[in-house]
Coordinates of C-alpha atoms in Angstrom, one line a residue:
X71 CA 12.4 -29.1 -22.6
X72 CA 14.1 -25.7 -22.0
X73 CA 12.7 -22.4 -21.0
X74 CA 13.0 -21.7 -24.4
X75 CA 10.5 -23.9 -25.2
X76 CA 8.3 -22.8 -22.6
X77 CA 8.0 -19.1 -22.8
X78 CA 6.0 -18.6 -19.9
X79 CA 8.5 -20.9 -18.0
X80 CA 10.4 -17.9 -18.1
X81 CA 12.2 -16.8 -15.0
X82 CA 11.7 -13.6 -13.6
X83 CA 16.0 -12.5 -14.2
X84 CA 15.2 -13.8 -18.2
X85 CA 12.8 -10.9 -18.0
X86 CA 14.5 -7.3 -17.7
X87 CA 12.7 -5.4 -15.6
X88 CA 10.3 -8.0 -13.9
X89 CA 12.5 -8.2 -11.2
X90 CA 10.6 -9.9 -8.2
X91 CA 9.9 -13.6 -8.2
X92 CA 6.4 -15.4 -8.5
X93 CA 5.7 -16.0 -5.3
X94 CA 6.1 -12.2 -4.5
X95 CA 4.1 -11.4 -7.5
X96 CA 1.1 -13.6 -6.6
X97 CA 0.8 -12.2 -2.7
X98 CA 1.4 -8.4 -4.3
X99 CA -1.1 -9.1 -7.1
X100 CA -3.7 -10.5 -4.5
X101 CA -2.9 -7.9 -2.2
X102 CA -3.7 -5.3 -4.9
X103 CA -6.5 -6.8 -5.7
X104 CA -8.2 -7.5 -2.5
X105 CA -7.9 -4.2 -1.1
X106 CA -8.3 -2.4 -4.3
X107 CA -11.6 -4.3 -4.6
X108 CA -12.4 -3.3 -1.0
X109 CA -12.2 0.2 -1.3
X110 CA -14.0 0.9 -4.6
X111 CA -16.7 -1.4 -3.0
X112 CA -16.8 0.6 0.1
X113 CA -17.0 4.0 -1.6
X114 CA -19.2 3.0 -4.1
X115 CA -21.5 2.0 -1.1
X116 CA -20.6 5.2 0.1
X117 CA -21.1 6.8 -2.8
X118 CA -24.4 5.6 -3.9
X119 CA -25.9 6.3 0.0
X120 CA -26.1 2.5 1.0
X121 CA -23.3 3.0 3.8
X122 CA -24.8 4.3 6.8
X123 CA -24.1 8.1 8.4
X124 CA -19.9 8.3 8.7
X125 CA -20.2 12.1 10.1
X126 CA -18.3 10.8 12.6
X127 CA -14.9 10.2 10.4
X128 CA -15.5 13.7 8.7
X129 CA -12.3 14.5 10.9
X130 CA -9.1 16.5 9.3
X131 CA -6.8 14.4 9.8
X132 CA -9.0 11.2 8.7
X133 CA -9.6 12.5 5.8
X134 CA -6.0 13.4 4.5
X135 CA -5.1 9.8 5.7
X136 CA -7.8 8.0 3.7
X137 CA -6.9 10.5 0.8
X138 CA -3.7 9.5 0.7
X139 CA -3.7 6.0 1.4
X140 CA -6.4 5.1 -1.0
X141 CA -4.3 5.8 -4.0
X142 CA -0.9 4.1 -2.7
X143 CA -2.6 0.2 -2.7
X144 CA -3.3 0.4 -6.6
X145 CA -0.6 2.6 -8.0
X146 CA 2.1 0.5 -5.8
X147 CA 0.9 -2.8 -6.8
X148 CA 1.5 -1.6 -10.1
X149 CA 4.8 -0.2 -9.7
X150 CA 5.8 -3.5 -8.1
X151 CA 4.8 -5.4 -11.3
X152 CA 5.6 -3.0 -13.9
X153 CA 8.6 -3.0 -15.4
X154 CA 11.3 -1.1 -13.3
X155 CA 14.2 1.8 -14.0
X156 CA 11.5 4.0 -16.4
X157 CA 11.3 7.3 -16.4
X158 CA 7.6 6.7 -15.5
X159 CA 8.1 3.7 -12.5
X160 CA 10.7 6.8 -10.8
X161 CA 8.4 9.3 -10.8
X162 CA 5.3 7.6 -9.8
X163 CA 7.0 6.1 -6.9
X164 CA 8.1 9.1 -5.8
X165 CA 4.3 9.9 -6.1
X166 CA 3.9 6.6 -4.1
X167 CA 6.2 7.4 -1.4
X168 CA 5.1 10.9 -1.0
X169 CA 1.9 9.5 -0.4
X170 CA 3.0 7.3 1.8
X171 CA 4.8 9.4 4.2
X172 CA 1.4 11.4 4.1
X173 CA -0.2 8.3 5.0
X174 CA 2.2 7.8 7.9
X175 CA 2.0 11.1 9.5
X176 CA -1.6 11.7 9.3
X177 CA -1.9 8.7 10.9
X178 CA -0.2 10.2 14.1
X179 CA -3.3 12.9 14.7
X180 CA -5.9 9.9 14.3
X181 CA -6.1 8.6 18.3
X182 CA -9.1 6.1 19.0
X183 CA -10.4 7.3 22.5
X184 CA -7.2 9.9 22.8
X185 CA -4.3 7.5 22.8
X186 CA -2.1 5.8 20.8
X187 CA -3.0 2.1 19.6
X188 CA -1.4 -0.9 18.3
X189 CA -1.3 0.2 14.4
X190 CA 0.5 3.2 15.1
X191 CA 3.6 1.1 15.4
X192 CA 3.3 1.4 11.8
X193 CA 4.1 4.8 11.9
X194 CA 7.7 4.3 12.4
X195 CA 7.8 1.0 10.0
X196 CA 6.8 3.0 7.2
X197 CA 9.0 6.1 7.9
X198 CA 11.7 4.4 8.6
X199 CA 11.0 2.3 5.0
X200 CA 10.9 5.3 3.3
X201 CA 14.3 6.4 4.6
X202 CA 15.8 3.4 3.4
X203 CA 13.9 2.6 -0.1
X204 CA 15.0 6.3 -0.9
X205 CA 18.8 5.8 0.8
X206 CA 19.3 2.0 -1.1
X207 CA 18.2 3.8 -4.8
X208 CA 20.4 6.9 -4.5
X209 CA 23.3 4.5 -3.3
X210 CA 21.8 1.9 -6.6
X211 CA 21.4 -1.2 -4.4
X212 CA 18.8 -2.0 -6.1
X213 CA 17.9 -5.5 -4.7
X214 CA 18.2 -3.5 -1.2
X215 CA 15.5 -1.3 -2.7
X216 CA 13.3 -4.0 -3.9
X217 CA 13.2 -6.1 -0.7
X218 CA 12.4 -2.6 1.1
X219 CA 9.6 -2.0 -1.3
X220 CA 8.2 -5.4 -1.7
X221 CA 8.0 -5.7 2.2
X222 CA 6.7 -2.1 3.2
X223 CA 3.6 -2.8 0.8
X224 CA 3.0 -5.9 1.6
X225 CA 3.7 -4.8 5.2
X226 CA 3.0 -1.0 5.9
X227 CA -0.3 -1.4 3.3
X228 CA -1.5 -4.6 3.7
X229 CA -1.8 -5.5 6.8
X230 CA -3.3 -2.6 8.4
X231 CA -5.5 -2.4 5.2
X232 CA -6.9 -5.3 5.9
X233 CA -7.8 -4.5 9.7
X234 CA -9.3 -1.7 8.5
X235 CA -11.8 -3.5 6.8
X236 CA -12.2 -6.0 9.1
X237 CA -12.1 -4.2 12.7
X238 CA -15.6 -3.0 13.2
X239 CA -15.8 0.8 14.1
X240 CA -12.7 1.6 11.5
X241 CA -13.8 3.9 8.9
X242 CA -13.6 1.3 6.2
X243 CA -15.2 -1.5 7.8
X244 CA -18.3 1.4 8.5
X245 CA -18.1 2.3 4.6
X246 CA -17.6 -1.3 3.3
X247 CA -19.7 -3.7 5.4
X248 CA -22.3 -1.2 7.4

């Protein structure tokens, strides 16, 4: 049998502007997932009154981080899986980026007992991944671009997303889990 045959056999370079293989596409869709899940569920609890007092976080610079970080997990899954080279996928990930670097630098005012920690070594990950996702699509090395993007979500998002659900005392852990 050919792929012709099997239509959903289809590989991902058949397919214009599905550009990432499967096994990218399931961790970024599960990634999505999870931590979309996560926060909805947290500021629903939140929302509703069922997460206890988080006075504490009510911090500037907490607040523009969560702000802007919240929207980046959904809306970059989907520019991942979307199709690529719209009119639409440039602009939002523009939006994405922006958001990103947001992310990043409010992250630099948030100190756990006045210093540094451990995931501010993300910091300079996901500034220096915005350099060069913006550098590799104004030079149109695309695959460049992709592997860049691909890794700084699954890297720069997931990972400390999910320590900041599952690191008691983190804002999200507090709002999600009590």
């Amino acid at each position: 049998m050919t792929t012709l045959a099997l239509p959903f056999a289809a590989t991902a370079a058949a397919r214009p502007g599905l550009d990432i293989g499967p096994a990218a596409r399931t961790a970024i869709s599960l990634a999505c997932f999870t931590l979309s899940f996560l926060a909805l569920w947290a500021l629903a609890r939140w929302a509703l009154g069922l997460a206890p007092d988080v006075s504490f976080y009510a911090k500037l610079p907490i607040v523009i981080h969560v702000a802007a970080v919240l929207p980046t997990i959904p809306l970059g899954g989907w520019l991942l899986l979307a199709k690529k080279g719209t009119p639409m996928h440039r602009s939002l990930g523009k939006v994405w980026m922006g958001l990103m670097v947001v992310t990043a630098l409010s992250a630099i005012f948030i100190k756990t007992s006045g210093s540094f920690s451990w995931i501010h070594l993300f910091v300079p990950l996901t500034l220096h991944a915005a350099w060069k996702v913006m550098q590799t699509a104004r030079k149109g090395d695309i695959r460049a671009h992709k592997a860049h993007l691909v890794r700084t979500y699954l890297t720069a998002l997931l990972i400390p997303g999910l320590f900041a659900f599952a690191l008691p005392g983190r804002l999200m852990h507090v709002l999600a889990f009590g």
